[in-house]
C-alpha cells in the first residue's frame, strides 16, 4: 500500500536516506526556492525546512526531484498500473503473464473515493489564515507569494459529485497585487484545462463556482493533478490507483468535499464574471509570465492538519523538478499513445525547450506501401491528429518522421532526431503552417496572449543531403552578422543585432541576408540557420540551442528561407530554413537570480556551511 499522507512519506524517505532536514532558518522569499533549485540540479535529496521565516509550518522541497525517488515513492503500485496499461494496449500480451494480473482487480477497487466524516479528517482539525502560510516567492519580480504545488478541485455545476470532478495543478497566488489580504487568492489556469469546463457552466448558470485548493496529502494527489487523463476518468480515481488506496474525502456542509489526509485546504468560490490582475511569476519556459486578468477565489476558510507540512517546488528554465514529473508521467502513459493516436509510435514533448514549444513525433507511412516511402503522406494526417489532442494541441513546432526510414531511431535522442529530419526534409514541400491559432498561455513569442502560430515539419523518404559536422572555411556573411557556429550537424547559428520591430513585422535585414545567400550560396551541408542574440551561448549545448530557438520564435513571423516562394498558398524555400530566435521587445523577460542572495546561498554550501554536500 502507498502512503496515506505526506507525513508517512517524509518519515519513510528520511529512514531510507532520501530526505535531509534543514534546521537553520530559511526565508521563503527567494531563499528557499534558490536552495531547492540548486539541490535539484545536483540530484540531491528531498528537503524539509523546519524553521521557515514568517510561518510556523515546515516546508518540503524537492520531493519529486529525481525520477528514481519518484519511482520509490510509488513503488507499491507501479506494477499494478503497468499491468492495467498493458491490458488497455494488448490484453493478449498481459494474459501471457497471468501472475501479474493478480493485483489488477484490487488496484481497480481503489478507483472510487470513499466518504468519511469530519471527525475522521485530520485536514479539518485546525484553521488558519492565508498570511500565516509560507509566503513562497521564487523569483525577484514575482507579483507575490504563490502556491506552486496546488491541487485545485472543482465539480461540474450541473452534475456535482466525484464523477465529473476535476483536480488540476493551476497556479494560485495568495498575496500581492490587488487581492484583499486573507480574503482572496488568484487562480491562473491555462487553456485546455478541465476547470474551464466547470467555469463555463457556472457562467452559463449565472452562479458562483465552488473551488477548493488542497496542498499536500498523499503524494499521489499531486501527481494526479498533473496527469493528462482520458476523458471521463476523474483525477481522484487515478490518485487512488497510484496511491494504492481509496482516497478518503470528508464532506464539508455547503462546500465541496476535502481529502481527509490533506495538509491544507483553502475553501471558497469564484464569481463567474470577475477577474483581477494575476502575476507576474517565473515559469517553466524560463521567463516571467506577465500580469493578466484571471479569476480569483473568495476565501471562506483555510484548514490544516495539526502536523501540516507545506510542499513546494520552484519553476524556471528547464530542467527543474517538474521535469521529473514529466518523465514519470511518460513512463506511466507512453505505451497508450498508439491507442489514442493510430499510427503514432512515440511522442516527446521536449522539456529543454519548455515542453509545449517543441514536440517530436515518430509516425508511420502506410498509405502507399507498394510504392515505398518517398515523401510525407500519412504523417500529415497524424500530425493533425496530434495537434487535435488535448494539451498536445498547444505545441508550437511539431517535428515528425516516419518509422520506416529508421526503425531504431530513439525519439529521446534529440540530436539524432534533428539529424534524421534535416537529412531528409524538403523545405519547399514539407513545411505546414497554422497561423492565428492558440499556443501555450505562457509563450509570449506569438501575436498576443494565448495567440500565435504552429509549424509542422514532416520528413519521410531517402536522405537528401549530407549535413556539415564542423565549420570549414569562411561563411560568407554580409555586414551586421557575425560569430557563426554549429549547434548541431547542419545547424548554423549566427549572431545578429536586435531590431526594434513591431510584433509580426518582417525583418528586412534577415530578408536581405537570405537574398545575399541566393547569390553566394551556403554549403549544401547547412540545412537550418538560427539567428540568436548570442551565437556562442546558443551553440554551447543542446539544451541552450533548444531553449533559445523554440521559446524565442513564432513560426508565422520568425521563419524565413533562402530562395523562398509561395506556390498554391504553400510557402517553402529551396535553400536553408532561417529562424529568427532573438529576443523581441514584446517578449517576456528571462528569469535572473538575485546576485547577493546567490553569494549567501553559495556560502551556506561551502565546506564549513550547514548546506555543505547538498550542491
Coordinates of N, CA, C and O in Angstrom, one line a residue, residues 40-178:
X40 N 18.1 20.4 -6.6 CA 17.6 19.6 -7.7 C 18.7 19.5 -8.8 O 18.9 18.3 -9.3
X41 N 19.4 20.5 -9.2 CA 20.4 20.4 -10.2 C 21.5 19.5 -9.8 O 22.1 18.8 -10.7
X42 N 21.7 19.3 -8.5 CA 22.8 18.4 -8.1 C 22.3 17.0 -7.9 O 23.0 16.1 -7.5
X43 N 21.0 16.8 -8.2 CA 20.4 15.4 -8.0 C 20.3 15.0 -6.5 O 20.4 13.9 -6.1
X44 N 20.1 16.0 -5.7 CA 20.1 15.8 -4.2 C 18.8 15.3 -3.6 O 17.8 15.0 -4.3
X45 N 18.7 15.2 -2.3 CA 17.6 14.6 -1.6 C 16.4 15.6 -1.5 O 16.5 16.8 -1.8
X46 N 15.3 15.1 -1.0 CA 14.2 15.9 -0.6 C 14.6 16.7 0.6 O 15.5 16.3 1.4
X47 N 14.1 17.9 0.8 CA 14.5 18.9 1.8 C 13.3 19.2 2.7 O 12.3 19.7 2.2
X48 N 13.5 19.1 4.0 CA 12.5 19.5 5.0 C 13.0 20.7 5.7 O 13.9 20.6 6.6
X49 N 12.5 21.9 5.4 CA 12.9 23.1 6.1 C 12.1 23.3 7.4 O 10.9 23.5 7.3
X50 N 12.7 23.1 8.5 CA 11.9 23.1 9.8 C 11.7 24.5 10.4 O 10.9 24.6 11.3
X51 N 12.6 25.5 10.0 CA 12.4 26.8 10.6 C 12.2 27.8 9.4 O 13.2 28.2 8.8
X52 N 10.9 28.1 9.1 CA 10.6 28.9 8.0 C 10.3 30.3 8.5 O 9.4 30.5 9.3
X53 N 11.0 31.3 7.9 CA 10.8 32.6 8.3 C 9.4 33.1 8.1 O 8.8 32.9 7.0
X54 N 8.7 33.6 9.1 CA 7.4 34.2 9.0 C 6.2 33.2 9.0 O 5.1 33.6 8.8
X55 N 6.5 31.9 9.3 CA 5.5 30.9 9.3 C 5.8 29.8 10.3 O 7.0 29.4 10.4
X56 N 4.8 29.2 10.9 CA 5.0 28.1 11.8 C 5.1 26.8 11.1 O 5.3 25.8 11.8
X57 N 4.8 26.7 9.8 CA 4.7 25.5 9.1 C 6.0 25.1 8.4 O 6.6 26.0 7.7
X58 N 6.5 23.9 8.6 CA 7.7 23.4 7.8 C 7.4 23.3 6.3 O 6.2 23.1 5.9
X59 N 8.4 23.5 5.5 CA 8.3 23.4 4.1 C 9.1 22.2 3.6 O 10.2 21.9 4.0
X60 N 8.5 21.5 2.6 CA 9.1 20.3 2.0 C 9.4 20.6 0.5 O 8.4 20.9 -0.3
X61 N 10.6 20.6 0.1 CA 11.0 20.9 -1.2 C 11.7 19.7 -1.9 O 12.3 18.8 -1.2
X62 N 11.7 19.7 -3.2 CA 12.4 18.7 -4.0 C 12.0 17.2 -3.8 O 12.7 16.3 -3.9
X63 N 10.7 17.1 -3.4 CA 10.1 15.7 -3.1 C 10.3 14.9 -4.3 O 10.7 13.7 -4.2
X64 N 9.9 15.4 -5.5 CA 10.0 14.6 -6.8 C 11.2 15.0 -7.6 O 11.2 14.9 -8.8
X65 N 12.3 15.4 -6.9 CA 13.4 15.9 -7.6 C 14.2 15.0 -8.4 O 15.0 15.4 -9.2
X66 N 14.1 13.7 -8.2 CA 14.8 12.7 -9.1 C 13.7 11.7 -9.5 O 12.8 11.4 -8.8
X67 N 13.9 11.2 -10.7 CA 13.0 10.1 -11.2 C 13.1 8.9 -10.3 O 12.1 8.2 -10.1
X68 N 14.3 8.6 -9.9 CA 14.5 7.4 -9.0 C 13.7 7.5 -7.7 O 13.0 6.6 -7.3
X69 N 13.7 8.7 -7.1 CA 12.9 8.9 -5.9 C 11.4 8.9 -6.1 O 10.7 8.4 -5.3
X70 N 11.0 9.4 -7.3 CA 9.6 9.4 -7.6 C 9.1 8.0 -7.8 O 8.0 7.6 -7.3
X71 N 9.9 7.2 -8.5 CA 9.6 5.7 -8.6 C 9.5 5.1 -7.2 O 8.6 4.2 -6.9
X72 N 10.4 5.4 -6.3 CA 10.5 4.8 -5.0 C 9.2 5.2 -4.2 O 8.6 4.3 -3.5
X73 N 8.7 6.4 -4.3 CA 7.5 6.8 -3.6 C 6.3 6.0 -4.0 O 5.5 5.7 -3.2
X74 N 6.3 5.6 -5.3 CA 5.1 4.9 -5.8 C 5.4 3.4 -6.1 O 4.8 2.8 -6.9
X75 N 6.5 2.9 -5.5 CA 6.9 1.6 -5.8 C 5.9 0.5 -5.6 O 5.9 -0.6 -6.2
X76 N 5.0 0.7 -4.7 CA 4.0 -0.4 -4.3 C 2.9 -0.5 -5.4 O 2.2 -1.5 -5.4
X77 N 2.7 0.5 -6.2 CA 1.6 0.5 -7.2 C 2.0 0.5 -8.6 O 1.2 0.3 -9.5
X78 N 3.3 0.7 -8.9 CA 3.7 0.9 -10.3 C 3.4 -0.4 -11.1 O 3.0 -0.4 -12.3
X79 N 3.6 -1.6 -10.5 CA 3.4 -2.8 -11.2 C 1.9 -3.0 -11.6 O 1.6 -3.5 -12.7
X80 N 1.0 -2.6 -10.7 CA -0.4 -2.7 -11.0 C -0.8 -1.8 -12.1 O -1.5 -2.1 -13.0
X81 N -0.3 -0.5 -12.1 CA -0.6 0.4 -13.2 C 0.0 -0.1 -14.5 O -0.7 0.0 -15.5
X82 N 1.2 -0.6 -14.5 CA 1.8 -1.1 -15.7 C 0.9 -2.2 -16.3 O 0.7 -2.3 -17.5
X83 N 0.4 -3.1 -15.4 CA -0.5 -4.2 -15.9 C -1.8 -3.7 -16.5 O -2.2 -4.1 -17.5
X84 N -2.4 -2.7 -15.8 CA -3.6 -2.1 -16.4 C -3.4 -1.4 -17.7 O -4.2 -1.5 -18.6
X85 N -2.2 -0.7 -17.8 CA -1.9 -0.1 -19.1 C -1.7 -1.2 -20.2 O -2.2 -1.0 -21.3
X86 N -1.0 -2.3 -19.9 CA -0.9 -3.3 -20.8 C -2.2 -4.0 -21.2 O -2.4 -4.3 -22.4
X87 N -3.1 -4.1 -20.3 CA -4.4 -4.6 -20.6 C -5.1 -3.7 -21.7 O -5.8 -4.2 -22.5
X88 N -4.9 -2.4 -21.5 CA -5.5 -1.5 -22.5 C -4.8 -1.6 -23.8 O -5.5 -1.5 -24.9
X89 N -3.5 -1.7 -23.8 CA -2.7 -1.7 -25.1 C -2.9 -3.1 -25.8 O -3.1 -3.2 -26.9
X90 N -2.6 -4.2 -25.0 CA -2.6 -5.5 -25.6 C -3.0 -6.5 -24.6 O -2.2 -7.1 -23.9
X91 N -4.3 -6.8 -24.5 CA -4.8 -7.8 -23.5 C -4.2 -9.1 -23.6 O -3.9 -9.8 -22.7
X92 N -3.9 -9.5 -24.9 CA -3.3 -10.9 -25.1 C -1.9 -11.0 -24.5 O -1.5 -12.0 -23.9
X93 N -1.1 -9.9 -24.6 CA 0.2 -9.9 -24.0 C 0.2 -10.0 -22.5 O 0.9 -10.7 -21.9
X94 N -0.8 -9.2 -21.9 CA -0.9 -9.3 -20.5 C -1.3 -10.7 -20.0 O -0.9 -11.2 -19.0
X95 N -2.1 -11.4 -20.8 CA -2.6 -12.7 -20.4 C -1.4 -13.7 -20.5 O -1.5 -14.8 -19.9
X96 N -0.4 -13.4 -21.2 CA 0.8 -14.3 -21.3 C 1.5 -14.3 -19.9 O 2.4 -15.2 -19.7
X97 N 1.3 -13.3 -19.1 CA 1.9 -13.2 -17.8 C 0.8 -13.2 -16.7 O 0.6 -12.1 -16.1
X98 N 0.0 -14.3 -16.5 CA -1.2 -14.2 -15.7 C -0.8 -13.9 -14.2 O -1.7 -13.3 -13.5
X99 N 0.4 -14.2 -13.8 CA 0.7 -13.9 -12.4 C 0.7 -12.4 -12.1 O 0.4 -11.9 -11.0
X100 N 0.9 -11.6 -13.2 CA 0.9 -10.1 -13.0 C -0.5 -9.5 -13.0 O -0.7 -8.4 -12.6
X101 N -1.5 -10.4 -13.4 CA -2.9 -9.9 -13.4 C -3.5 -9.9 -12.0 O -4.5 -9.3 -11.8
X102 N -2.8 -10.6 -11.0 CA -3.5 -10.8 -9.7 C -3.8 -9.5 -9.0 O -4.8 -9.4 -8.3
X103 N -2.9 -8.5 -9.1 CA -3.1 -7.3 -8.4 C -4.0 -6.3 -9.1 O -4.4 -5.3 -8.5
X104 N -4.3 -6.5 -10.4 CA -5.0 -5.6 -11.2 C -6.5 -5.3 -10.6 O -6.9 -4.2 -10.5
X105 N -7.2 -6.4 -10.3 CA -8.6 -6.1 -9.8 C -8.6 -5.4 -8.5 O -9.4 -4.5 -8.3
X106 N -7.6 -5.7 -7.6 CA -7.5 -5.0 -6.3 C -7.2 -3.5 -6.6 O -7.7 -2.6 -5.9
X107 N -6.3 -3.3 -7.5 CA -5.9 -1.9 -7.9 C -7.1 -1.1 -8.4 O -7.4 0.0 -8.0
X108 N -8.0 -1.8 -9.2 CA -9.2 -1.1 -9.7 C -10.2 -0.7 -8.6 O -10.9 0.2 -8.7
X109 N -10.1 -1.5 -7.5 CA -11.0 -1.2 -6.3 C -10.7 0.2 -5.7 O -11.5 0.8 -5.0
X110 N -9.4 0.7 -6.0 CA -9.0 1.9 -5.4 C -9.5 3.1 -6.2 O -9.2 4.3 -5.8
X111 N -10.1 2.9 -7.3 CA -10.5 4.0 -8.2 C -11.6 4.9 -7.6 O -11.7 6.1 -7.9
X112 N -12.4 4.3 -6.8 CA -13.6 5.1 -6.2 C -13.3 5.7 -4.9 O -12.9 5.0 -3.9
X113 N -13.3 7.0 -4.8 CA -13.1 7.7 -3.5 C -14.1 7.2 -2.5 O -15.2 6.7 -2.8
X114 N -13.8 7.3 -1.2 CA -14.7 7.0 -0.1 C -15.0 8.2 0.7 O -14.1 9.0 0.9
X115 N -16.2 8.2 1.2 CA -16.6 9.4 2.1 C -16.4 9.0 3.5 O -16.7 7.9 4.0
X116 N -15.9 10.0 4.3 CA -15.7 9.8 5.7 C -16.2 11.1 6.4 O -16.4 12.2 5.8
X117 N -16.5 11.0 7.7 CA -16.9 12.1 8.5 C -15.8 13.1 8.8 O -14.6 12.8 8.8
X118 N -16.2 14.3 9.3 CA -15.3 15.3 9.6 C -14.3 14.8 10.8 O -13.2 15.2 10.8
X119 N -14.9 14.0 11.7 CA -14.1 13.5 12.8 C -12.9 12.6 12.3 O -12.0 12.4 13.1
X120 N -13.1 12.1 11.1 CA -12.0 11.2 10.6 C -11.1 11.9 9.6 O -10.4 11.3 8.8
X121 N -11.2 13.2 9.6 CA -10.4 14.1 8.6 C -9.4 15.0 9.4 O -9.8 16.0 9.8
X122 N -8.2 14.5 9.5 CA -7.2 15.4 10.1 C -7.1 16.8 9.4 O -6.8 17.8 10.1
X123 N -7.4 16.8 8.1 CA -7.2 18.0 7.3 C -8.2 19.1 7.9 O -7.9 20.3 7.6
X124 N -9.2 18.8 8.6 CA -10.2 19.8 9.0 C -10.1 20.1 10.5 O -10.9 20.7 11.1
X125 N -8.9 19.6 11.1 CA -8.8 19.8 12.6 C -8.5 21.2 13.0 O -8.9 21.6 14.1
X126 N -7.8 22.0 12.2 CA -7.4 23.3 12.6 C -7.7 24.3 11.5 O -7.8 24.0 10.4
X127 N -7.7 25.6 11.9 CA -8.0 26.7 11.0 C -6.8 27.7 11.1 O -6.3 27.9 12.2
X128 N -6.6 28.3 10.0 CA -5.6 29.4 10.0 C -6.0 30.5 9.0 O -7.1 30.5 8.5
X129 N -5.1 31.3 8.6 CA -5.4 32.3 7.6 C -4.3 32.3 6.5 O -3.2 31.8 6.7
X130 N -4.5 32.9 5.4 CA -3.6 32.9 4.3 C -2.2 33.5 4.6 O -1.2 32.9 4.3
X131 N -2.2 34.6 5.4 CA -1.0 35.2 5.7 C -0.1 34.4 6.7 O 1.1 34.7 6.8
X132 N -0.7 33.4 7.3 CA 0.1 32.5 8.2 C 0.8 31.4 7.4 O 1.7 30.7 7.9
X133 N 0.4 31.2 6.2 CA 1.0 30.1 5.3 C 2.4 30.6 4.9 O 2.7 31.8 4.8
X134 N 3.3 29.7 4.5 CA 4.6 30.1 4.0 C 4.4 30.9 2.7 O 3.8 30.5 1.8
X135 N 5.0 32.1 2.7 CA 4.9 33.0 1.7 C 6.0 32.8 0.6 O 6.9 33.6 0.5
X136 N 5.9 31.8 -0.2 CA 6.9 31.4 -1.1 C 6.9 32.4 -2.3 O 5.9 32.5 -3.0
X137 N 8.1 33.0 -2.5 CA 8.3 33.8 -3.7 C 9.6 33.3 -4.3 O 10.6 33.2 -3.7
X138 N 9.5 32.8 -5.5 CA 10.6 32.1 -6.2 C 11.6 33.0 -6.9 O 12.8 32.7 -7.0
X139 N 11.1 34.1 -7.5 CA 12.0 34.9 -8.4 C 11.8 36.4 -8.0 O 10.7 36.8 -7.6
X140 N 12.8 37.2 -8.2 CA 12.7 38.6 -7.7 C 11.6 39.4 -8.2 O 11.1 40.3 -7.5
X141 N 11.1 39.2 -9.4 CA 10.0 40.0 -9.9 C 8.6 39.4 -9.9 O 7.7 39.8 -10.5
X142 N 8.5 38.3 -9.1 CA 7.2 37.7 -8.9 C 6.2 38.7 -8.3 O 6.6 39.5 -7.4
X143 N 5.0 38.6 -8.6 CA 4.0 39.5 -8.1 C 3.5 39.3 -6.7 O 2.8 40.1 -6.2
X144 N 3.9 38.2 -6.1 CA 3.5 37.9 -4.7 C 3.9 36.5 -4.4 O 4.6 35.9 -5.1
X145 N 3.3 36.0 -3.3 CA 3.5 34.6 -2.9 C 2.6 33.7 -3.7 O 1.4 34.0 -3.8
X146 N 3.1 32.5 -4.1 CA 2.3 31.6 -4.9 C 2.4 30.2 -4.2 O 3.4 29.8 -3.6
X147 N 1.3 29.4 -4.4 CA 1.3 28.0 -4.1 C 1.8 27.3 -5.4 O 1.1 27.4 -6.5
X148 N 2.9 26.6 -5.3 CA 3.5 26.0 -6.5 C 3.1 24.5 -6.7 O 3.4 24.0 -7.8
X149 N 2.6 23.9 -5.7 CA 2.1 22.5 -5.9 C 0.7 22.4 -5.4 O 0.3 21.6 -4.5
X150 N -0.2 23.2 -5.9 CA -1.6 23.2 -5.5 C -2.4 22.1 -6.2 O -2.0 21.6 -7.3
X151 N -3.4 21.6 -5.6 CA -4.4 20.7 -6.2 C -5.7 21.4 -6.2 O -6.4 21.5 -5.1
X152 N -6.2 21.9 -7.3 CA -7.4 22.7 -7.4 C -8.5 21.8 -7.7 O -8.5 21.2 -8.8
X153 N -9.5 21.8 -6.9 CA -10.6 20.8 -7.0 C -11.9 21.6 -7.3 O -12.3 22.5 -6.6
X154 N -12.6 21.1 -8.4 CA -13.9 21.6 -8.7 C -14.8 20.5 -9.2 O -14.3 19.4 -9.6
X155 N -16.1 20.7 -9.2 CA -17.1 19.8 -9.7 C -18.0 20.5 -10.7 O -18.2 21.7 -10.7
X156 N -18.5 19.7 -11.6 CA -19.4 20.2 -12.6 C -20.7 20.8 -12.0 O -21.4 20.0 -11.3
X157 N -21.0 22.1 -12.2 CA -22.1 22.7 -11.5 C -23.4 22.0 -11.7 O -24.3 21.9 -10.8
X158 N -23.6 21.4 -12.9 CA -24.9 20.8 -13.2 C -24.9 19.3 -13.0 O -25.9 18.6 -13.0
X159 N -23.7 18.7 -12.7 CA -23.5 17.3 -12.4 C -22.6 17.1 -11.3 O -21.5 16.6 -11.4
X160 N -22.9 17.6 -10.1 CA -22.0 17.5 -8.9 C -21.7 16.1 -8.5 O -22.4 15.2 -8.8
X161 N -20.5 16.0 -7.9 CA -20.0 14.7 -7.5 C -18.7 14.3 -8.0 O -18.1 15.1 -8.9
X162 N -18.1 13.2 -7.6 CA -16.8 12.8 -8.0 C -16.7 12.5 -9.5 O -15.7 12.8 -10.1
X163 N -17.8 12.0 -10.0 CA -17.7 11.5 -11.4 C -17.3 12.6 -12.4 O -16.7 12.2 -13.4
X164 N -17.8 13.8 -12.3 CA -17.4 14.9 -13.2 C -16.5 15.9 -12.5 O -16.5 17.1 -13.0
X165 N -15.8 15.5 -11.5 CA -14.9 16.4 -10.8 C -13.6 16.6 -11.6 O -13.3 15.9 -12.6
X166 N -12.9 17.7 -11.2 CA -11.6 18.0 -11.9 C -10.6 18.3 -10.8 O -10.9 19.1 -9.9
X167 N -9.4 17.8 -10.8 CA -8.3 18.1 -9.9 C -7.1 18.5 -10.8 O -6.6 17.7 -11.5
X168 N -6.8 19.8 -10.7 CA -5.7 20.3 -11.6 C -4.7 21.1 -10.8 O -5.0 21.7 -9.8
X169 N -3.5 21.2 -11.4 CA -2.4 22.0 -10.8 C -2.4 23.3 -11.5 O -1.7 23.5 -12.5
X170 N -3.1 24.3 -11.0 CA -3.2 25.6 -11.5 C -2.6 26.6 -10.5 O -2.7 26.5 -9.3
X171 N -1.9 27.6 -11.1 CA -1.1 28.5 -10.2 C -2.1 29.3 -9.3 O -3.1 29.8 -9.7
X172 N -1.7 29.4 -8.0 CA -2.6 30.0 -7.0 C -1.8 31.1 -6.3 O -0.8 30.8 -5.6
X173 N -2.1 32.4 -6.5 CA -1.4 33.5 -5.8 C -2.1 33.9 -4.6 O -3.3 34.2 -4.6
X174 N -1.4 33.8 -3.4 CA -2.1 34.0 -2.1 C -1.8 35.4 -1.5 O -2.3 35.7 -0.4
X175 N -1.0 36.2 -2.2 CA -0.7 37.6 -1.7 C -0.2 38.5 -2.9 O 0.2 38.0 -3.9
X176 N -0.3 39.8 -2.6 CA 0.2 40.7 -3.6 C -0.9 41.2 -4.6 O -2.1 40.9 -4.4
X177 N -0.5 42.1 -5.5 CA -1.4 42.7 -6.5 C -2.6 43.3 -5.7 O -2.4 44.0 -4.7
X178 N -3.8 43.2 -6.3 CA -5.0 43.8 -5.7 C -5.8 42.9 -4.9 O -6.9 43.2 -4.5

